[in-house]
Short mmCIF file of C-alpha atoms in Angstrom, two decimals:
data_model
loop_
_atom_site.label_atom_id
_atom_site.label_comp_id
_atom_site.label_asym_id
_atom_site.label_seq_id
_atom_site.Cartn_x
_atom_site.Cartn_y
_atom_site.Cartn_z
CA MET A 6 -20.43 -30.12 -16.44
CA LYS A 7 -20.15 -32.74 -13.75
CA GLU A 8 -20.25 -30.84 -10.45
CA ASN A 9 -20.16 -26.75 -10.20
CA ASN A 10 -16.91 -27.04 -8.38
CA LYS A 11 -15.18 -28.63 -11.50
CA SER A 12 -16.68 -26.02 -14.09
CA HIS A 13 -14.33 -23.77 -15.83
CA ILE A 14 -16.94 -21.12 -15.44
CA ASN A 15 -16.85 -20.68 -11.66
CA LYS A 16 -13.06 -20.85 -11.49
CA GLY A 17 -12.67 -18.13 -14.36
CA LEU A 18 -15.09 -16.08 -12.36
CA ILE A 19 -13.37 -16.50 -9.31
CA ILE A 20 -10.01 -15.74 -10.58
CA ALA A 21 -11.25 -12.56 -12.49
CA LEU A 22 -12.92 -11.48 -9.19
CA ILE A 23 -9.47 -11.64 -7.16
CA LEU A 24 -7.62 -9.76 -10.10
CA MET A 25 -10.35 -7.11 -10.33
CA ALA A 26 -9.70 -6.98 -6.46
CA ILE A 27 -6.22 -6.16 -7.13
CA ASN A 28 -6.56 -3.67 -9.71
CA LEU A 29 -9.47 -1.93 -7.43
CA ILE A 30 -6.60 -1.81 -4.37
CA GLY A 31 -3.89 -0.86 -6.96
CA GLN A 32 -6.16 2.24 -8.41
CA VAL A 33 -7.31 3.30 -4.79
CA SER A 34 -3.85 3.30 -3.34
CA HIS A 35 -2.45 4.73 -6.41
CA LEU A 36 0.27 1.68 -6.45
CA VAL A 37 -1.05 0.88 -10.29
CA TYR A 38 1.36 3.67 -11.45
CA ALA A 39 4.33 2.01 -10.04
CA SER A 40 5.93 -0.48 -12.37
CA TRP A 41 6.12 -3.27 -10.38
CA PHE A 42 2.41 -3.39 -9.46
CA GLY A 43 1.49 -4.88 -12.99
CA TRP A 44 3.26 -7.88 -12.45
CA ILE A 45 1.50 -8.77 -8.91
CA GLY A 46 -1.79 -9.38 -11.51
CA LEU A 47 0.31 -11.20 -13.71
CA MET A 48 1.69 -13.58 -11.35
CA ALA A 49 -1.31 -14.13 -9.64
CA PHE A 50 -3.16 -15.03 -12.71
CA PHE A 51 -0.44 -17.21 -13.73
CA ILE A 52 -0.59 -19.13 -10.31
CA SER A 53 -4.25 -19.15 -10.05
CA ILE A 54 -4.42 -20.73 -13.57
CA ILE A 55 -2.01 -23.47 -12.30
CA VAL A 56 -3.75 -24.28 -9.10
CA SER A 57 -6.89 -24.65 -10.94
CA ILE A 58 -5.90 -27.24 -13.05
CA VAL A 59 -3.90 -28.89 -10.25
CA TYR A 60 -7.44 -28.67 -8.32
CA PHE A 61 -9.28 -29.91 -11.22
CA SER A 62 -6.76 -33.06 -11.67
CA LYS A 63 -7.24 -33.88 -7.91
CA GLN A 64 -11.26 -33.80 -8.29
CA GLU A 65 -10.95 -36.13 -11.22
CA LYS A 66 -10.94 -39.95 -10.25
CA GLU A 67 -10.13 -40.92 -13.84
CA ASN A 68 -6.71 -40.84 -15.43
CA LEU A 69 -6.29 -37.49 -17.24
CA THR A 70 -4.54 -36.61 -20.20
CA PHE A 71 -2.68 -33.43 -20.80
CA SER A 72 -4.80 -32.19 -23.30
CA VAL A 73 -7.76 -32.55 -21.03
CA LEU A 74 -5.93 -30.50 -18.29
CA PHE A 75 -4.35 -28.19 -20.78
CA THR A 76 -8.01 -27.38 -22.37
CA HIS A 77 -9.80 -27.25 -18.63
CA GLY A 78 -6.70 -24.52 -18.08
CA PHE A 79 -7.31 -22.46 -21.13
CA LYS A 80 -10.75 -22.49 -20.92
CA THR A 81 -10.50 -21.01 -17.29
CA ALA A 82 -8.21 -18.54 -18.34
CA SER A 83 -10.34 -17.50 -21.55
CA VAL A 84 -13.31 -16.95 -19.02
CA ALA A 85 -11.52 -14.72 -16.80
CA ILE A 86 -9.81 -13.07 -19.64
CA CYS A 87 -13.02 -11.95 -21.10
CA ILE A 88 -14.45 -10.79 -17.85
CA LEU A 89 -11.49 -8.80 -17.08
CA PHE A 90 -11.51 -7.38 -20.61
CA LEU A 91 -15.00 -6.23 -19.87
CA TYR A 92 -13.84 -4.98 -16.57
CA THR A 93 -10.74 -3.17 -18.07
CA ILE A 94 -13.06 -1.31 -20.49
CA LEU A 95 -15.27 -0.30 -17.69
CA SER A 96 -12.67 1.09 -15.79
CA VAL A 97 -10.69 3.26 -18.17
CA TYR A 98 -13.96 4.74 -19.62
CA LEU A 99 -16.11 5.05 -16.37
CA LEU A 100 -14.47 4.19 -13.00
CA PHE A 101 -10.71 5.54 -13.72
CA PRO A 102 -10.83 7.62 -16.68
CA SER A 103 -7.69 9.31 -16.14
CA PHE A 104 -5.41 6.44 -15.55
CA VAL A 105 -4.90 5.82 -19.19
CA ASP A 106 -3.67 9.68 -19.33
CA LYS A 107 -1.31 9.48 -16.14
CA MET A 108 0.00 6.46 -17.94
CA MET A 109 0.86 8.52 -21.12
CA GLU A 110 2.18 11.65 -18.94
CA GLN A 111 4.45 9.12 -17.13
CA GLY A 112 5.74 7.72 -20.72
CA ILE A 113 5.94 11.06 -21.99
CA ILE A 114 8.49 12.04 -19.10
CA GLN A 115 10.20 9.02 -19.45
CA ALA A 116 10.57 9.37 -23.32
CA LYS A 117 12.12 13.07 -22.87
CA GLN A 118 14.66 11.76 -20.16
CA GLN A 119 15.57 8.96 -23.00
CA GLY A 120 15.90 12.24 -25.37
CA LYS A 121 13.18 11.45 -27.83
CA THR A 122 11.76 14.08 -30.15
CA GLU A 123 8.10 16.14 -29.74
CA LYS A 124 7.49 13.81 -33.28
CA GLU A 125 8.33 10.39 -31.70
CA ILE A 126 6.47 11.49 -28.65
CA LYS A 127 3.27 12.30 -30.46
CA GLN A 128 3.79 9.22 -32.33
CA TYR A 129 4.08 7.26 -29.02
CA LEU A 130 0.84 8.69 -27.60
CA SER A 131 -0.94 7.70 -30.70
CA ILE A 132 -0.03 4.48 -30.67
CA GLY A 133 -0.14 4.13 -26.99
CA LYS A 134 -3.82 4.81 -26.52
CA LYS A 135 -4.75 2.53 -29.09
CA VAL A 136 -2.70 -0.29 -27.96
CA TYR A 137 -3.58 -0.35 -24.29
CA LEU A 138 -6.45 -2.34 -24.15
CA ALA A 139 -5.46 -4.67 -26.84
CA GLY A 140 -1.90 -5.27 -25.41
CA GLY A 141 -3.46 -5.96 -22.16
CA LEU A 142 -5.78 -8.65 -23.81
CA MET A 143 -2.78 -10.11 -25.66
CA VAL A 144 -0.49 -10.17 -22.35
CA ASN A 145 -3.20 -11.72 -20.44
CA LEU A 146 -3.69 -14.55 -23.43
CA PHE A 147 -0.03 -15.39 -23.47
CA ILE A 148 -0.02 -15.63 -19.39
CA GLY A 149 -3.11 -18.16 -19.38
CA ALA A 150 -1.80 -20.31 -22.50
CA LEU A 151 1.70 -20.50 -20.38
CA GLY A 152 -0.23 -21.14 -17.14
CA SER A 153 -2.49 -24.00 -19.06
CA LEU A 154 0.83 -25.38 -20.42
CA ILE A 155 2.63 -25.54 -17.13
CA GLY A 156 -0.47 -26.79 -14.61
CA PRO A 157 -0.71 -30.14 -16.40
CA ALA A 158 2.94 -31.12 -15.92
CA LEU A 159 2.95 -29.59 -12.28
CA SER A 160 -0.24 -31.65 -11.74
CA LYS A 161 0.87 -34.65 -12.76
CA GLN A 162 4.31 -34.19 -10.64
CA LEU A 163 2.10 -33.53 -7.40
CA LEU A 164 -0.53 -36.46 -8.14
CA ASN A 165 2.61 -38.82 -8.54
CA HIS A 166 4.37 -37.49 -5.28
CA PRO A 167 3.90 -39.65 -2.13
CA LEU A 168 2.40 -36.93 -0.10
CA THR A 169 -0.23 -35.90 -2.24
CA SER A 170 -1.54 -38.90 -4.20
CA ILE A 171 -4.80 -39.71 -4.15
CA LYS A 172 -5.74 -43.18 -2.90
#
């Protein structure tokens, strides 16, 4: 690490804190149960990874390759995901233990409206509780990788733009 403000660890921590704040606001206001609320966190995560890559590329004075920018973005996303995974475990089991149960209740209501049988609903519940943490982890990994792929391309375009070029 050359400087602290270039560190992927610091950027990942900041991103995780922002996403935790979004989740806490959603939990307290009960917006987290709305289907659209999950997209806010994912979009914030995606955009923040891209912004961190662009910021890193503007800080560096040397010629950066795609792989260096991708690696920085993916490391930043990985740090944020590790912190968010720990927060998710704490929030599901300690801070907001009724969250998963309420989500499962909403799933049961939707399944009954779709005409699912009791056997299918029980299978859904057993799978749903097991997959919740792993599914969230995988979605975040996918979004982080996607942001890490798009970020270098955008940073190259922004750095070559006459209004944003570094001289």
